[in-house]
Coordinates of C-alpha atoms in Angstrom, one line a residue:
M1 CA 25.2 -3.1 -15.8
T2 CA 23.4 -0.6 -17.6
L3 CA 20.8 1.4 -15.4
T4 CA 19.4 4.8 -16.2
E5 CA 18.4 7.3 -13.6
A6 CA 15.3 5.5 -13.3
Q7 CA 16.9 2.2 -12.4
Q8 CA 18.9 3.3 -9.4
Y9 CA 17.7 3.9 -6.3
L10 CA 19.1 6.0 -3.3
S11 CA 17.9 6.7 0.2
T12 CA 15.5 9.6 1.0
R13 CA 17.8 10.0 4.4
G14 CA 20.1 10.9 2.2
G15 CA 23.0 8.5 3.3
S16 CA 23.2 6.6 -0.1
S17 CA 22.9 6.2 -3.4
G18 CA 23.2 4.2 -6.7
F19 CA 21.4 1.1 -5.7
S20 CA 20.3 -1.4 -7.8
F21 CA 16.7 -2.6 -8.1
E22 CA 17.6 -6.1 -6.6
D23 CA 19.2 -4.3 -4.0
V24 CA 15.5 -2.3 -3.0
V25 CA 13.9 -5.4 -3.3
L26 CA 16.3 -7.3 -0.9
Q27 CA 17.4 -4.6 1.3
G28 CA 13.5 -2.5 1.8
L29 CA 15.1 -0.4 4.0
A30 CA 18.1 1.8 4.1
A31 CA 21.0 1.4 6.3
D32 CA 20.4 4.9 7.3
G33 CA 16.6 4.6 8.2
G34 CA 15.6 6.0 4.4
L35 CA 13.2 4.5 2.2
F36 CA 14.5 3.9 -1.0
I37 CA 13.1 6.1 -4.4
P38 CA 14.3 6.0 -8.0
Q39 CA 16.5 8.9 -9.0
N40 CA 14.7 9.9 -11.3
V41 CA 11.0 9.5 -12.0
P42 CA 10.5 7.9 -15.9
S43 CA 8.0 9.7 -18.1
L44 CA 5.3 7.3 -20.2
P45 CA 7.1 6.8 -23.1
S46 CA 5.4 8.8 -26.2
D47 CA 3.4 6.3 -27.5
W48 CA 2.3 4.7 -24.5
S49 CA -1.4 5.4 -25.2
S50 CA -0.9 2.0 -28.0
W51 CA -1.0 0.2 -24.3
R52 CA -4.5 0.7 -24.1
D53 CA -5.7 -2.2 -24.9
L54 CA -3.1 -4.8 -23.0
S55 CA -3.6 -6.9 -20.6
F56 CA -3.2 -6.3 -16.8
E57 CA -0.9 -8.4 -16.9
D58 CA 0.9 -6.9 -20.1
L59 CA 0.5 -3.3 -19.0
A60 CA 2.5 -4.1 -15.6
F61 CA 5.3 -5.4 -17.6
E62 CA 5.9 -2.0 -19.8
I63 CA 5.7 -0.1 -16.5
M64 CA 8.0 -2.3 -14.4
S65 CA 10.6 -2.3 -17.2
L66 CA 10.9 1.7 -16.8
Y67 CA 12.6 1.0 -13.5
I68 CA 13.7 -2.7 -14.0
S69 CA 16.7 -2.9 -16.6
R70 CA 17.0 -6.1 -18.7
S71 CA 20.5 -5.9 -17.0
E72 CA 19.1 -7.5 -13.6
I73 CA 15.9 -9.5 -14.9
D74 CA 16.0 -9.9 -18.7
A75 CA 12.2 -9.5 -20.2
H76 CA 11.5 -13.3 -20.2
S77 CA 12.0 -13.3 -16.1
L78 CA 10.0 -10.5 -16.2
R79 CA 7.2 -11.8 -17.7
D80 CA 6.7 -14.6 -16.4
I81 CA 7.3 -13.1 -12.6
V82 CA 4.5 -10.5 -13.9
R83 CA 2.4 -14.2 -15.5
K84 CA 3.0 -16.0 -11.8
S85 CA 2.2 -12.9 -9.7
Y86 CA -1.6 -11.8 -11.2
S87 CA -2.3 -16.0 -12.6
P88 CA -4.2 -16.7 -9.1
F89 CA -6.5 -13.5 -9.3
R90 CA -10.2 -14.5 -10.0
T91 CA -11.0 -11.9 -12.9
P92 CA -8.7 -11.6 -16.1
E93 CA -9.2 -7.8 -15.6
V94 CA -7.3 -8.2 -11.9
T95 CA -8.5 -5.1 -10.9
P96 CA -11.9 -4.5 -13.3
L97 CA -13.6 -1.0 -12.9
I98 CA -17.5 -0.8 -12.5
P99 CA -19.5 2.1 -12.4
L100 CA -21.0 3.1 -9.2
D101 CA -23.2 6.3 -10.3
K102 CA -23.4 7.3 -13.7
S103 CA -25.3 10.5 -12.9
K104 CA -22.2 11.3 -11.1
N105 CA -19.6 10.6 -12.9
L106 CA -18.1 7.6 -10.0
Y107 CA -16.4 4.9 -10.9
L108 CA -15.6 2.1 -8.4
L109 CA -12.1 0.5 -8.8
E110 CA -12.0 -2.9 -7.3
L111 CA -9.0 -4.4 -6.0
F112 CA -10.0 -7.1 -3.8
H113 CA -10.1 -9.9 -6.7
G114 CA -6.3 -11.3 -5.4
P115 CA -6.2 -14.5 -3.1
T116 CA -6.5 -12.4 0.2
F117 CA -9.6 -10.5 -1.4
A118 CA -7.6 -7.2 -0.5
F119 CA -6.1 -4.7 -2.3
K120 CA -2.1 -6.0 -0.9
D121 CA -1.8 -9.2 -3.1
V122 CA -1.3 -6.8 -6.4
A123 CA 1.9 -5.9 -4.7
L124 CA 2.9 -8.7 -2.6
Q125 CA 2.2 -11.5 -5.2
F126 CA 4.5 -9.9 -7.4
L127 CA 7.1 -9.0 -4.6
G128 CA 6.8 -12.2 -3.3
N129 CA 8.0 -13.6 -6.8
L130 CA 10.8 -11.3 -6.9
F131 CA 12.1 -12.8 -3.4
E132 CA 12.1 -16.3 -5.5
F133 CA 13.5 -15.1 -8.5
F134 CA 16.7 -13.2 -7.0
L135 CA 17.1 -16.0 -4.4
V136 CA 16.7 -18.6 -6.9
R137 CA 19.7 -17.0 -9.0
K138 CA 21.9 -16.1 -6.0
N139 CA 21.5 -19.5 -5.0
S140 CA 22.4 -21.9 -8.5
N141 CA 25.7 -20.0 -8.8
L142 CA 27.1 -21.4 -5.2
A143 CA 30.2 -23.0 -4.6
E144 CA 30.0 -26.3 -3.0
G145 CA 29.5 -26.0 0.5
Q146 CA 29.0 -22.4 0.2
K147 CA 26.0 -21.3 2.5
R148 CA 22.5 -20.9 0.7
H149 CA 21.4 -17.1 0.9
H150 CA 18.0 -17.5 2.6
L151 CA 15.7 -14.5 3.7
T152 CA 14.5 -13.4 6.8
V153 CA 11.5 -11.8 5.8
I154 CA 9.5 -9.3 8.9
G155 CA 6.3 -7.3 8.6
A156 CA 4.2 -6.0 10.2
T157 CA 0.6 -5.4 9.7
S158 CA -2.8 -3.7 10.4
G159 CA -4.5 -6.8 9.0
D160 CA -4.5 -7.1 5.6
T161 CA -1.1 -6.6 4.7
G162 CA -0.1 -10.3 6.8
S163 CA -2.1 -12.2 5.0
A164 CA -1.7 -11.0 1.8
A165 CA 2.2 -11.2 2.4
I166 CA 1.8 -14.5 3.8
Y167 CA 0.3 -16.2 1.0
G168 CA 2.8 -14.9 -1.5
L169 CA 5.6 -16.3 0.5
R170 CA 4.1 -19.3 1.9
N171 CA 6.5 -22.7 1.1
K172 CA 8.7 -20.3 -1.0
K173 CA 12.1 -22.3 -0.8
D174 CA 15.0 -20.5 1.2
V175 CA 12.6 -17.6 2.4
S176 CA 11.2 -17.3 6.5
V177 CA 8.4 -15.2 6.7
F178 CA 7.9 -13.3 10.6
I179 CA 4.5 -11.2 10.3
M180 CA 3.7 -8.9 13.8
F181 CA 0.2 -8.2 14.1
P182 CA -1.4 -6.3 17.1
E183 CA -3.2 -8.7 18.9
G184 CA -7.0 -7.9 18.8
R185 CA -6.9 -5.6 16.4
V186 CA -7.4 -7.2 13.2
S187 CA -10.5 -8.9 12.0
P188 CA -11.2 -12.2 12.6
I189 CA -11.2 -13.6 8.6
Q190 CA -7.7 -11.5 8.8
E191 CA -6.8 -13.4 11.9
A192 CA -7.6 -16.2 10.3
Q193 CA -6.1 -15.5 7.0
M194 CA -2.9 -15.4 8.6
T195 CA -3.0 -17.6 11.1
T196 CA -4.4 -21.0 9.5
V197 CA -1.4 -20.8 7.2
L198 CA 0.5 -23.8 9.0
D199 CA 3.7 -24.2 6.2
P200 CA 6.8 -24.2 8.0
N201 CA 8.4 -21.0 6.8
V202 CA 5.2 -19.2 8.5
H203 CA 5.3 -17.3 11.6
C204 CA 2.3 -15.2 13.2
L205 CA 3.7 -12.8 16.1
A206 CA 0.6 -11.5 17.9
V207 CA 1.9 -8.5 19.5
N208 CA 0.1 -6.5 22.7
G209 CA 0.4 -3.6 21.3
T210 CA -0.8 -1.2 18.2
F211 CA 0.2 -1.3 14.7
D212 CA 2.1 1.5 15.2
D213 CA 4.5 -0.5 18.1
C214 CA 4.5 -3.4 15.2
Q215 CA 5.8 -0.8 13.2
D216 CA 8.2 0.6 15.0
T217 CA 9.7 -2.6 15.8
V218 CA 10.1 -3.9 11.8
K219 CA 11.9 -0.8 11.6
A220 CA 14.1 -1.0 14.6
L221 CA 14.9 -4.7 13.5
F222 CA 16.3 -3.8 10.8
A223 CA 18.8 -1.3 12.4
D224 CA 19.6 -4.1 14.7
Q225 CA 23.0 -5.0 13.6
E226 CA 23.2 -8.4 15.9
I227 CA 20.2 -9.5 14.1
R228 CA 22.1 -8.7 10.8
K229 CA 25.5 -10.2 11.9
T230 CA 23.5 -13.9 11.2
Q231 CA 20.2 -13.3 8.7
H232 CA 19.4 -11.1 5.8
L233 CA 16.5 -9.2 6.4
A234 CA 13.7 -7.9 3.9
A235 CA 10.8 -6.0 4.1
V236 CA 7.5 -6.5 3.1
N237 CA 5.3 -3.6 4.2
S238 CA 5.3 -0.9 2.2
I239 CA 8.7 0.6 2.6
N240 CA 9.7 -1.7 0.2
W241 CA 9.8 0.1 -3.1
A242 CA 8.5 -2.7 -5.3
R243 CA 5.5 -2.8 -3.6
I244 CA 4.9 1.0 -4.5
L245 CA 5.6 -0.2 -8.2
A246 CA 3.3 -2.9 -8.6
Q247 CA 0.6 -0.3 -7.5
I248 CA 1.1 2.0 -10.1
T249 CA -0.1 -0.7 -12.4
Y250 CA -3.3 -0.2 -11.8
Y251 CA -3.6 3.6 -11.9
V252 CA -2.7 3.6 -15.2
H253 CA -5.4 -0.1 -16.0
A254 CA -7.6 2.1 -14.9
Y255 CA -7.6 5.2 -16.8
F256 CA -7.5 2.9 -19.6
S257 CA -10.7 0.9 -18.3
L258 CA -12.3 4.2 -17.9
L259 CA -12.1 5.5 -21.4
R260 CA -13.5 2.5 -23.0
Q261 CA -16.6 3.7 -21.3
K262 CA -19.5 5.2 -23.1
D263 CA -19.5 8.8 -23.0
V264 CA -15.7 9.1 -21.5
K265 CA -13.8 11.7 -23.7
E266 CA -9.8 11.8 -23.2
T267 CA -10.0 15.2 -22.6
D268 CA -11.9 14.6 -19.1
D269 CA -10.9 15.0 -15.8
V270 CA -10.0 12.0 -13.6
R271 CA -9.3 12.0 -10.0
F272 CA -8.2 8.9 -7.8
V273 CA -9.7 8.8 -4.4
V274 CA -8.2 6.6 -2.3
P275 CA -8.6 6.0 1.0
T276 CA -5.2 5.2 3.4
G277 CA -3.9 5.0 6.5
N278 CA 0.1 4.2 5.5
F279 CA 0.0 6.7 2.5
G280 CA 1.7 3.5 0.3
D281 CA -1.3 3.1 -2.3
V282 CA -1.9 7.4 -3.1
L283 CA 1.6 7.2 -3.1
A284 CA 1.3 5.0 -6.6
G285 CA -0.9 6.9 -8.0
F286 CA 1.3 10.4 -7.1
F287 CA 4.2 8.4 -9.3
A288 CA 2.0 7.6 -12.1
K289 CA 0.9 11.4 -12.0
R290 CA 4.5 12.5 -12.1
M291 CA 5.1 9.8 -15.0
G292 CA 2.5 11.7 -16.7
L293 CA -0.6 9.9 -16.3
P294 CA -3.4 13.0 -16.6
I295 CA -5.1 13.0 -13.2
N296 CA -6.1 16.0 -12.2
K297 CA -6.0 15.2 -8.2
L298 CA -5.5 12.4 -5.5
V299 CA -8.2 12.6 -3.7
I300 CA -6.9 11.1 0.0
S301 CA -9.4 9.7 2.6
T302 CA -8.8 9.6 6.1
N303 CA -10.5 7.9 8.9
E304 CA -10.6 10.0 13.0
N305 CA -6.8 8.8 12.8
D306 CA -6.8 11.8 10.3
I307 CA -2.7 13.4 10.4
L308 CA -3.0 13.3 6.5
D309 CA -6.1 15.0 6.9
R310 CA -5.0 17.8 9.2
F311 CA -1.2 18.1 7.3
W312 CA -2.8 18.7 4.4
R313 CA -5.2 21.7 6.1
S314 CA -2.0 23.2 7.9
G315 CA 1.6 22.0 7.3
K316 CA 1.8 20.5 10.3
Y317 CA 2.9 16.5 11.0
E318 CA 1.6 16.1 13.7
K319 CA 1.5 12.9 16.5
Q320 CA -2.2 13.5 18.1
Y321 CA -2.9 10.7 20.4
S322 CA -6.6 9.7 21.3
H323 CA -7.4 8.7 24.7
T324 CA -11.5 8.5 24.1
A325 CA -13.8 5.6 24.2
S326 CA -13.1 3.6 21.3
N327 CA -15.9 3.6 18.5
G328 CA -14.7 0.9 16.7
I329 CA -16.0 -2.9 16.9
P330 CA -14.0 -4.6 18.4
E331 CA -14.8 -8.2 16.3
D332 CA -13.7 -6.6 13.4
G333 CA -10.8 -5.1 15.1
S334 CA -10.9 -2.4 17.4
K335 CA -10.1 -2.2 20.6
A336 CA -9.0 0.6 22.7
H337 CA -5.2 1.1 24.0
P338 CA -3.6 3.6 25.5
Q339 CA -0.8 3.9 23.0
G340 CA -3.6 6.4 21.6
V341 CA -4.7 5.3 18.2
H342 CA -8.1 6.2 17.5
E343 CA -10.1 3.2 16.8
T344 CA -12.8 3.1 14.1
L345 CA -14.9 0.9 12.1
S346 CA -11.9 0.8 9.5
P347 CA -9.6 -0.8 11.1
A348 CA -6.7 -1.8 9.1
M349 CA -6.8 2.8 9.1
D350 CA -5.8 3.1 12.3
I351 CA -2.4 3.8 12.3
L352 CA -0.9 7.3 14.4
V353 CA 2.0 7.9 11.5
S354 CA 2.0 7.4 7.3
S355 CA 5.6 5.8 6.6
N356 CA 5.6 5.5 3.1
F357 CA 4.8 9.9 3.8
E358 CA 8.3 10.3 3.9
R359 CA 8.3 9.2 0.6
L360 CA 6.2 12.3 -1.1
L361 CA 8.0 14.7 1.0
W362 CA 11.5 14.3 0.1
M363 CA 10.0 13.9 -3.5
L364 CA 8.3 17.3 -2.8
V365 CA 11.7 19.1 -1.6
Y366 CA 13.5 17.9 -3.9
E367 CA 11.0 19.4 -6.7
F368 CA 11.0 22.8 -5.0
A369 CA 15.1 22.6 -4.8
S370 CA 15.9 21.8 -8.0
C371 CA 13.5 24.7 -9.0
A372 CA 15.3 27.0 -7.0
S373 CA 18.5 26.0 -7.9
I374 CA 18.3 26.2 -12.1
S375 CA 21.4 28.4 -12.0
A376 CA 23.7 25.8 -11.0
S377 CA 26.9 25.2 -12.8
S378 CA 25.3 21.8 -14.8
S379 CA 21.4 19.6 -14.0
A380 CA 24.0 16.9 -12.3
D381 CA 25.4 19.6 -9.6
T382 CA 21.8 20.6 -9.5
A383 CA 20.8 17.2 -9.3
S384 CA 22.9 16.2 -6.8
A385 CA 22.9 18.9 -5.0
S386 CA 18.4 18.8 -4.3
R387 CA 19.1 15.3 -3.9
A388 CA 21.5 16.5 -0.4
K389 CA 19.4 19.1 0.3
A390 CA 16.1 17.0 0.6
G391 CA 17.9 14.4 2.8
K392 CA 19.0 16.9 4.9
Q393 CA 15.4 18.0 5.4
I394 CA 14.1 15.1 5.7
N395 CA 16.2 14.1 8.5
A396 CA 15.6 17.5 10.3
W397 CA 12.1 16.8 10.2
F398 CA 11.7 12.8 11.2
D399 CA 13.8 13.9 14.0
S400 CA 11.7 16.6 15.2
L401 CA 8.9 14.1 14.7
K402 CA 10.1 11.7 17.0
R403 CA 11.7 14.2 19.7
D404 CA 8.8 16.6 19.7
G405 CA 6.0 15.1 17.5
V406 CA 5.5 17.6 14.9
F407 CA 7.3 19.4 12.1
D408 CA 5.7 22.2 9.9
V409 CA 6.7 21.9 6.2
G410 CA 6.3 25.7 5.8
E411 CA 3.6 27.0 2.8
D412 CA 6.1 26.3 -0.1
I413 CA 5.8 22.6 0.5
L414 CA 2.0 23.0 1.5
A415 CA 1.2 24.7 -1.7
A416 CA 3.2 21.8 -3.9
A417 CA 1.5 19.6 -2.4
K418 CA -1.8 20.7 -2.5
Q419 CA -1.3 21.2 -6.8
D420 CA -1.1 17.1 -6.3
F421 CA -3.3 16.3 -3.6
E422 CA -7.0 16.9 -2.0
S423 CA -8.2 15.8 1.6
E424 CA -11.0 14.5 3.0
R425 CA -11.7 13.3 6.6
V426 CA -14.5 10.5 7.2
S427 CA -16.0 9.9 10.6
D428 CA -17.4 5.9 11.3
E429 CA -21.3 7.7 11.7
E430 CA -20.6 9.1 7.5
T431 CA -18.6 5.5 7.0
I432 CA -22.0 3.4 8.1
E433 CA -24.3 6.0 5.9
T434 CA -22.3 5.3 3.1
I435 CA -22.6 1.5 3.0
K436 CA -26.6 2.0 3.8
F437 CA -26.7 4.3 0.6
I438 CA -24.7 2.3 -1.9
Y439 CA -26.4 -0.8 -1.0
R440 CA -29.8 1.1 -1.0
D441 CA -29.3 3.2 -4.2
E442 CA -31.5 1.8 -6.9
S443 CA -32.3 5.0 -9.2
P444 CA -32.4 4.8 -12.7
D445 CA -29.3 7.8 -12.6
S446 CA -26.7 5.2 -11.0
G447 CA -26.5 2.8 -13.6
R448 CA -26.7 -0.1 -11.7
G449 CA -29.2 -2.3 -9.2
M450 CA -30.1 -2.3 -6.0
G451 CA -27.8 -4.5 -3.3
Y452 CA -23.8 -3.1 -3.9
I453 CA -22.1 -4.0 -0.7
L454 CA -18.9 -1.9 0.4
D455 CA -16.2 -3.1 3.2
P456 CA -15.5 0.4 5.4
H457 CA -12.3 1.2 4.2
S458 CA -14.0 1.7 0.8
A459 CA -16.8 3.7 1.9
I460 CA -14.5 5.9 3.5
G461 CA -13.3 6.4 -0.1
V462 CA -16.7 6.6 -1.8
H463 CA -18.0 9.2 0.5
A464 CA -15.2 11.5 0.3
A465 CA -15.1 11.0 -3.8
L466 CA -19.0 12.7 -3.2
R467 CA -17.8 14.8 -0.6
S468 CA -15.4 15.8 -4.2
F469 CA -17.7 15.6 -6.9
S470 CA -20.6 18.0 -4.5
S471 CA -17.2 20.4 -4.4
L472 CA -16.8 20.7 -7.8
P473 CA -16.6 24.0 -10.1
S474 CA -19.4 23.3 -13.4
P475 CA -18.2 23.0 -15.5
S476 CA -14.6 21.7 -15.4
A477 CA -11.1 23.2 -15.9
T478 CA -11.0 21.5 -19.4
G479 CA -14.6 21.7 -20.1
G480 CA -15.5 18.3 -19.5
K481 CA -16.6 15.7 -17.4
V482 CA -15.2 15.3 -13.8
H483 CA -14.8 11.3 -13.3
H484 CA -14.0 9.8 -9.6
I485 CA -12.3 6.8 -9.5
S486 CA -12.4 5.4 -5.9
L487 CA -10.5 2.7 -4.9
A488 CA -12.5 -0.7 -3.5
T489 CA -9.5 -1.8 -0.7
A490 CA -10.9 -5.2 0.8
H491 CA -14.5 -7.6 0.4
P492 CA -17.1 -6.6 2.6
A493 CA -16.7 -10.0 4.4
K494 CA -13.2 -8.8 5.5
F495 CA -15.3 -6.8 8.1
A496 CA -18.7 -8.6 8.6
N497 CA -19.4 -6.5 11.5
A498 CA -19.4 -3.2 10.4
V499 CA -21.4 -4.4 7.2
D500 CA -24.0 -5.9 9.5
L501 CA -23.9 -2.6 11.9
A502 CA -24.3 -0.7 8.5
L503 CA -27.4 -3.8 6.2
K504 CA -29.1 -5.4 9.3
D505 CA -32.0 -3.5 9.3
Q506 CA -31.8 -3.9 5.6
S507 CA -34.5 -5.6 3.1
G508 CA -32.9 -8.3 1.1
Y509 CA -29.4 -8.3 3.0
N510 CA -28.0 -11.3 4.2
F511 CA -24.9 -11.5 5.4
D512 CA -24.3 -15.5 4.0
D513 CA -24.8 -14.2 0.2
V514 CA -21.8 -12.2 0.6
L515 CA -19.1 -14.5 2.0
P516 CA -16.7 -16.1 -0.1
E517 CA -16.3 -19.6 -0.3
Q518 CA -12.8 -19.0 0.8
F519 CA -13.8 -17.9 4.0
V520 CA -16.6 -20.5 5.0
G521 CA -15.3 -22.4 8.2
L522 CA -12.3 -20.9 8.2
E523 CA -11.8 -19.5 11.7
K524 CA -13.1 -23.3 12.9
Q525 CA -9.5 -24.3 11.0
E526 CA -6.4 -24.9 13.2
R527 CA -3.8 -22.3 13.7
R528 CA -0.3 -21.2 14.5
V529 CA 0.4 -18.4 16.2
R530 CA 2.8 -17.0 19.0
V531 CA 2.2 -14.2 22.0
V532 CA 4.9 -11.5 21.7
K533 CA 4.9 -8.5 24.8
M534 CA 6.4 -5.5 24.4
S535 CA 7.8 -5.9 27.4
Q536 CA 9.6 -8.3 26.0
G537 CA 11.9 -5.1 23.8
L538 CA 14.0 -5.9 20.8
A539 CA 16.2 -8.4 22.1
G540 CA 13.3 -11.1 23.2
I541 CA 11.8 -10.2 19.7
R542 CA 14.7 -10.9 18.0
E543 CA 15.6 -14.0 19.8
V544 CA 11.9 -15.0 19.3
I545 CA 13.0 -14.9 15.3
L546 CA 16.1 -17.1 15.5
G547 CA 14.5 -19.7 17.8
E548 CA 12.2 -20.0 14.9
V549 CA 14.5 -19.7 12.0
Q550 CA 16.6 -22.8 13.8
K551 CA 14.0 -25.0 13.6
E552 CA 13.0 -24.6 9.9
G553 CA 16.8 -26.3 10.3
V554 CA 18.4 -22.8 8.4
K555 CA 22.3 -23.1 9.8
L556 CA 22.6 -19.1 11.7

């Protein structure tokens, strides 16, 4: 098997390397607890501008081919996986770019045209088809009497990952999927999308805790040797590298879409503004930038769970527990909880610790170490030493986070982070005002009519984009314009109560006009869900999973 450095993967904790793409997809989390990352970030080819008029599917094929060897997935099979992944989307553009305010060069990248109306569909439709491809190949070569390969997919969700994973994996042969979500802390539509899927291989577990509790349980299960004796575990959360890979495509696609807009020049600056909690979405933008996509800045927008924003202001990555009363809406999934997550109007971002941030830190330490080690005897020695140093540093930092709830990266790494990123924190009040402002704005300069409705997460991104625009010097460093592309991550109907709170008194607003036909009557359909208590511990949750897999007829 011939693999480039970009097609081989290592763990951020430094304990393992040389993994193939198939290894990474099927393992999800490294055995040493680290996250998989390519050993080298590939550059866009010299003629990448020729991709400008490619369809989303063809562009995805070109980008993914840089990270996936033909010896692992041949060109015909990869094209077929991509086609199956994006054919269910409701628009041929898959992720269309629309002008939101031409006077401010502000655009919205709509990522919610997939089966579950959320950005997670872009990655999880692809991941589901990858699982199926690898399993079919493994099981087609079995000797007589040999046990079939089976995947037990485990994921945690704050709302959208769960339904997107379920829709991507439902009724897939040789796959059991278990989705843990915090009981009472996802919106009614999100819960209904998950629990009304009655396919026998789908299992929803409502956990009496926070999203962080669910995510910690997933990581503990992957480290649990007892369950690994009988189950091949696979991950659907953004700890799975394939999800980050799939999301790189829409940054490149958006850039080409922007260039097709009137009065946009290649010399103009482009900023992507990303509402984020777990850091996976914006991390894909970072990889696109490292590959050579001309992104001026990636603007992180957080809600009041602002561990990322505080990091970019101080260099400290610190858990900060909130014990104040909830500001969010319980009906949309916000619910006060003693673990200390601050409940907001954007519950999918109510996360105490951003798991994908580890990947960025590894990259920054590795790059810094590489620059400091250029006098080593060879580039291979330099790369090896720098990777070892990065893994050692990541272990030390995250041991400190686990022990003390905080670590400080120092001035050099913070300065490196600021070269690519800026950060903004947006309050619930600002979220509501932004939904109102965008809905009411019908000025000629906006370039559109009145009535565009943002969900609360997308509104956080737009507010941060407007703030970024107001702080820009004029003209830009290149002498051209600065365009902001803000990512719209979910359809507004998924967070009905927050939208109603913002727009209930606005002339012409009627939520029934917003509701997609796929959501009508969904909450009244039959459901299947099992409540799991954190007091059951890891052993109790393991027992639940093994029991459900056995009921499916899978031999343990």
